[in-house]
PDB file of C-alpha atoms and ligand atoms in Angstrom:
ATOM      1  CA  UNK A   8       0.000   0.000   0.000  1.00  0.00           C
ATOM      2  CA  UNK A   9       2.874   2.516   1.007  1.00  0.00           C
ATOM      3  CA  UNK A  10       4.576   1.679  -2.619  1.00  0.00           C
ATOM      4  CA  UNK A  11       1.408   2.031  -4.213  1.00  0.00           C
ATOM      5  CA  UNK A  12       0.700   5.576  -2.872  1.00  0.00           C
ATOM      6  CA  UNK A  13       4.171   6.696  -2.992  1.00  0.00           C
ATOM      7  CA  UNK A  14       3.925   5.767  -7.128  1.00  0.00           C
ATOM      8  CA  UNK A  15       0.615   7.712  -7.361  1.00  0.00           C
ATOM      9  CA  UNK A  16       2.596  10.641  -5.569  1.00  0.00           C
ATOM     10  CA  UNK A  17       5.293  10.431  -8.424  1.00  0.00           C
ATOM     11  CA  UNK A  18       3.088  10.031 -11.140  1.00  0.00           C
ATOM     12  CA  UNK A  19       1.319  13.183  -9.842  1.00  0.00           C
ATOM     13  CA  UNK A  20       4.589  14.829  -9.607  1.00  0.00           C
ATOM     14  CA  UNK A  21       5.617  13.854 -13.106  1.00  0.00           C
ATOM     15  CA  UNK A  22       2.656  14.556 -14.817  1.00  0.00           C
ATOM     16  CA  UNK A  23       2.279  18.094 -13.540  1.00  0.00           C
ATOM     17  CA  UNK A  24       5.073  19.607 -16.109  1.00  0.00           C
ATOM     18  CA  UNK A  25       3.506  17.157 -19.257  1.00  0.00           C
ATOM     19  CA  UNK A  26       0.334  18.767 -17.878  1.00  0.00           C
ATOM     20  CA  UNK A  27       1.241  22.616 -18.584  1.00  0.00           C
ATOM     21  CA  UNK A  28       3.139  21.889 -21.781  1.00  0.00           C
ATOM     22  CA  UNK A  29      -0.121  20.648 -22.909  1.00  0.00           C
ATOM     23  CA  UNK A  30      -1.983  23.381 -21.578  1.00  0.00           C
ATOM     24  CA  UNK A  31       0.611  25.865 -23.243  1.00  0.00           C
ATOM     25  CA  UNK A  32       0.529  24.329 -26.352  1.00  0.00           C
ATOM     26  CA  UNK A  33      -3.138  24.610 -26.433  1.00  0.00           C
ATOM     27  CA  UNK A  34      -3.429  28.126 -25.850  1.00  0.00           C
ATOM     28  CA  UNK A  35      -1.847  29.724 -22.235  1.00  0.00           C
ATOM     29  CA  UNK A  36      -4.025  32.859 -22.316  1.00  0.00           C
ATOM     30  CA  UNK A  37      -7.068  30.893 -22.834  1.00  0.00           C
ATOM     31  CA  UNK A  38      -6.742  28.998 -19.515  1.00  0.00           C
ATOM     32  CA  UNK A  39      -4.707  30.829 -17.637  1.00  0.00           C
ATOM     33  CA  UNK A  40      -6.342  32.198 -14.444  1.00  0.00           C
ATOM     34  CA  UNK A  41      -5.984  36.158 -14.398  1.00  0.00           C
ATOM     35  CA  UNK A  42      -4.085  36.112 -11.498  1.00  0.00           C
ATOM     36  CA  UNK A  43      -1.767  33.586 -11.669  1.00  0.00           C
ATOM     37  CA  UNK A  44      -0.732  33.903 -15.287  1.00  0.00           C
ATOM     38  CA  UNK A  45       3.197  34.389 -13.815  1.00  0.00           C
ATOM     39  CA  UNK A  46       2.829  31.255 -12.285  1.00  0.00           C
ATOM     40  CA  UNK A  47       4.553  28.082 -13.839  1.00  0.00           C
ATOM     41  CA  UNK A  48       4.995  24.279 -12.634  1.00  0.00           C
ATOM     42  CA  UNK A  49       7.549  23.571 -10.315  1.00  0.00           C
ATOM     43  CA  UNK A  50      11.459  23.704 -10.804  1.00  0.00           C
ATOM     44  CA  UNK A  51      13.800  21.375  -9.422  1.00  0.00           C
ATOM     45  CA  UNK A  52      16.170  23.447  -6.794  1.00  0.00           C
ATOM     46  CA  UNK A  53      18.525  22.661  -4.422  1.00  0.00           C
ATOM     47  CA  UNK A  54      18.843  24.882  -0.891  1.00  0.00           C
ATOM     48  CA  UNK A  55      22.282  26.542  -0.753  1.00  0.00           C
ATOM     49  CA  UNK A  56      20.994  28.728   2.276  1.00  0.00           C
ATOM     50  CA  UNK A  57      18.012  29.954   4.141  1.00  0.00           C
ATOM     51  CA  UNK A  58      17.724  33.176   6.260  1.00  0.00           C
ATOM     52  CA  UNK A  59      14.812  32.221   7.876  1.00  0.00           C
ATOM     53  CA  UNK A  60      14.928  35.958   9.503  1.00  0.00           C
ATOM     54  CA  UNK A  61      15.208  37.814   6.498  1.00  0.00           C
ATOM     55  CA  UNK A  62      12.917  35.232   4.905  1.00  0.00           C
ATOM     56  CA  UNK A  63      14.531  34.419   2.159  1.00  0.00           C
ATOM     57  CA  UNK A  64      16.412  31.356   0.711  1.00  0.00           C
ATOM     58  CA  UNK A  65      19.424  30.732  -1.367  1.00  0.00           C
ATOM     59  CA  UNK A  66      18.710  28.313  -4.426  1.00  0.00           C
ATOM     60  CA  UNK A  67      20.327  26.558  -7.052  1.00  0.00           C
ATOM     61  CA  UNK A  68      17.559  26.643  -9.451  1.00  0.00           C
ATOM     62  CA  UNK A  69      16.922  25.027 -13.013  1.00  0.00           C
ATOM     63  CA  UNK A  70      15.623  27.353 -15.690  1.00  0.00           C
ATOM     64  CA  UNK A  71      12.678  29.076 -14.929  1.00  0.00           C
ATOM     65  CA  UNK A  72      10.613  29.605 -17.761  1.00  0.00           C
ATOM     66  CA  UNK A  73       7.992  32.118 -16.454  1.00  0.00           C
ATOM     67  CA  UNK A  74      10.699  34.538 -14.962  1.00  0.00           C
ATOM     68  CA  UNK A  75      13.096  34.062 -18.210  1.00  0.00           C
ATOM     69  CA  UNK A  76      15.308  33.322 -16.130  1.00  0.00           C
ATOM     70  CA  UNK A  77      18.741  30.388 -16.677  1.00  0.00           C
ATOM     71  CA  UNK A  78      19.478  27.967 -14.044  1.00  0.00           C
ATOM     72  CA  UNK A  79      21.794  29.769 -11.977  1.00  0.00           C
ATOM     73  CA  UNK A  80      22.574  29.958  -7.727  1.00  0.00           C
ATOM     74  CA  UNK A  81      20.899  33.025  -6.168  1.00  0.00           C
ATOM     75  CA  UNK A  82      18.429  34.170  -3.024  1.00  0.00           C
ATOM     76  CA  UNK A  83      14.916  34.752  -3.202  1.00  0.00           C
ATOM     77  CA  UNK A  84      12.248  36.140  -1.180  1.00  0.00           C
ATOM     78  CA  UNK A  85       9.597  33.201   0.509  1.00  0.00           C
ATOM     79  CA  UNK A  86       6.165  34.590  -0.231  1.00  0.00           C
ATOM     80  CA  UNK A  87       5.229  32.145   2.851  1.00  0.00           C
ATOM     81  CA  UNK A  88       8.178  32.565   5.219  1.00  0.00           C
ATOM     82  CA  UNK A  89       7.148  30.186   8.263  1.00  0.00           C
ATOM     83  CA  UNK A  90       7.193  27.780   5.249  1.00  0.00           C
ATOM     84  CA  UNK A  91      11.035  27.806   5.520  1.00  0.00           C
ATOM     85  CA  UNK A  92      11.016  25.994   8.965  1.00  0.00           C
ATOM     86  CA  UNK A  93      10.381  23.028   7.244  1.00  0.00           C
ATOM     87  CA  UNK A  94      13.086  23.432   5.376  1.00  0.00           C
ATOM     88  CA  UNK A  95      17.162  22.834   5.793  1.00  0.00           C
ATOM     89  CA  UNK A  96      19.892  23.424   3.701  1.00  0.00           C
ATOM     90  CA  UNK A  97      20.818  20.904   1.096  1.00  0.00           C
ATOM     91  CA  UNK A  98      17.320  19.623   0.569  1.00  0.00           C
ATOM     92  CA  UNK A  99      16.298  18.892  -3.240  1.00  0.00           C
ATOM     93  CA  UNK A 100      13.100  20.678  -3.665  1.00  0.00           C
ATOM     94  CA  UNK A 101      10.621  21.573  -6.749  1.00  0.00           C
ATOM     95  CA  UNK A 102      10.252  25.350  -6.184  1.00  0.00           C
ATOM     96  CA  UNK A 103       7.081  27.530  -7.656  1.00  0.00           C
ATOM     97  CA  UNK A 104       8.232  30.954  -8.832  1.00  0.00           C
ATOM     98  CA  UNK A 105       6.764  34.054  -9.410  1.00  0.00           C
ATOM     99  CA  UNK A 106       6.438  37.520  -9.391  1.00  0.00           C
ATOM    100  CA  UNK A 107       5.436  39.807  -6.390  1.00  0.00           C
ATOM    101  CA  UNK A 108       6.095  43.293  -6.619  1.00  0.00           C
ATOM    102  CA  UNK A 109       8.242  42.878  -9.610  1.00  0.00           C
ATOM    103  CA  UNK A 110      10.793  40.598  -7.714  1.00  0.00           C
ATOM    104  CA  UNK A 111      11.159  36.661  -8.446  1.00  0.00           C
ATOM    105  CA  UNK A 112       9.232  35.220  -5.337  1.00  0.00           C
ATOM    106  CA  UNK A 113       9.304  31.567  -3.956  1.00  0.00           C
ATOM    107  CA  UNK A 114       5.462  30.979  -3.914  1.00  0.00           C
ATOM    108  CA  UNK A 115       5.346  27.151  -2.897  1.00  0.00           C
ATOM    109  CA  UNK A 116       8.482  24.966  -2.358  1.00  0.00           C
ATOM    110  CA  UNK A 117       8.420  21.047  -1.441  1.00  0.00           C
ATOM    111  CA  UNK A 118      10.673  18.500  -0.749  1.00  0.00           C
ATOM    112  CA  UNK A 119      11.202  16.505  -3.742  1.00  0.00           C
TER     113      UNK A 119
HETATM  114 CU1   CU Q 223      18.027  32.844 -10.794  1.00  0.00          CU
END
């Protein structure tokens, strides 16, 4: 039963990014919620540092296609700060970005 749900977790996981490429190819615009247009599916990251304080955390990120942005190391903001507890450094996570106030955010992060 455990190996059964953890494969349905993965399979969720995985399909997610097949998901918006789909959804993309069919018209982004179209189905995009107004508010959450920025938003893409989640980009593999590893956690260099986090400044739990200034609420921020230090990522090695994969491209991110919403922000235009290359993989590359660098800090971001946590939209959700008491989120970072959860977190230490070194985890592999699959990171949500956007944008708030014009600055690449952290809106969701989970363990991978
Ligand atoms: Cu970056």
């Amino acid at each position: 039963m455990t190996t059964l749900k953890t494969l349905a977790a993965v399979l969720a996981i995985a399909a997610a990014p097949i998901a918006f490429a789909a959804g993309a190819m069919d018209g982004m615009d179209m189905k995009a919620p107004a508010s959450s247009s920025k938003a893409s599916h989640p980009v593999p990251a590893e956690i260099r540092k986090i400044d739990a304080q200034a609420g921020k955390v230090t990522l090695k990120h994969g491209p991110i296609e919403n922000l235009g942005m290359p993989a590359m190391t660098m800090a971001f903001p946590v939209k959700d700060r008491a989120s970072l507890s959860r977190f230490k450094e070194g985890d592999a996570v699959l990171v949500t970005f956007g944008k708030i106030g014009g600055s690449p955010t952290v809106l969701e992060m989970q363990r991978k």
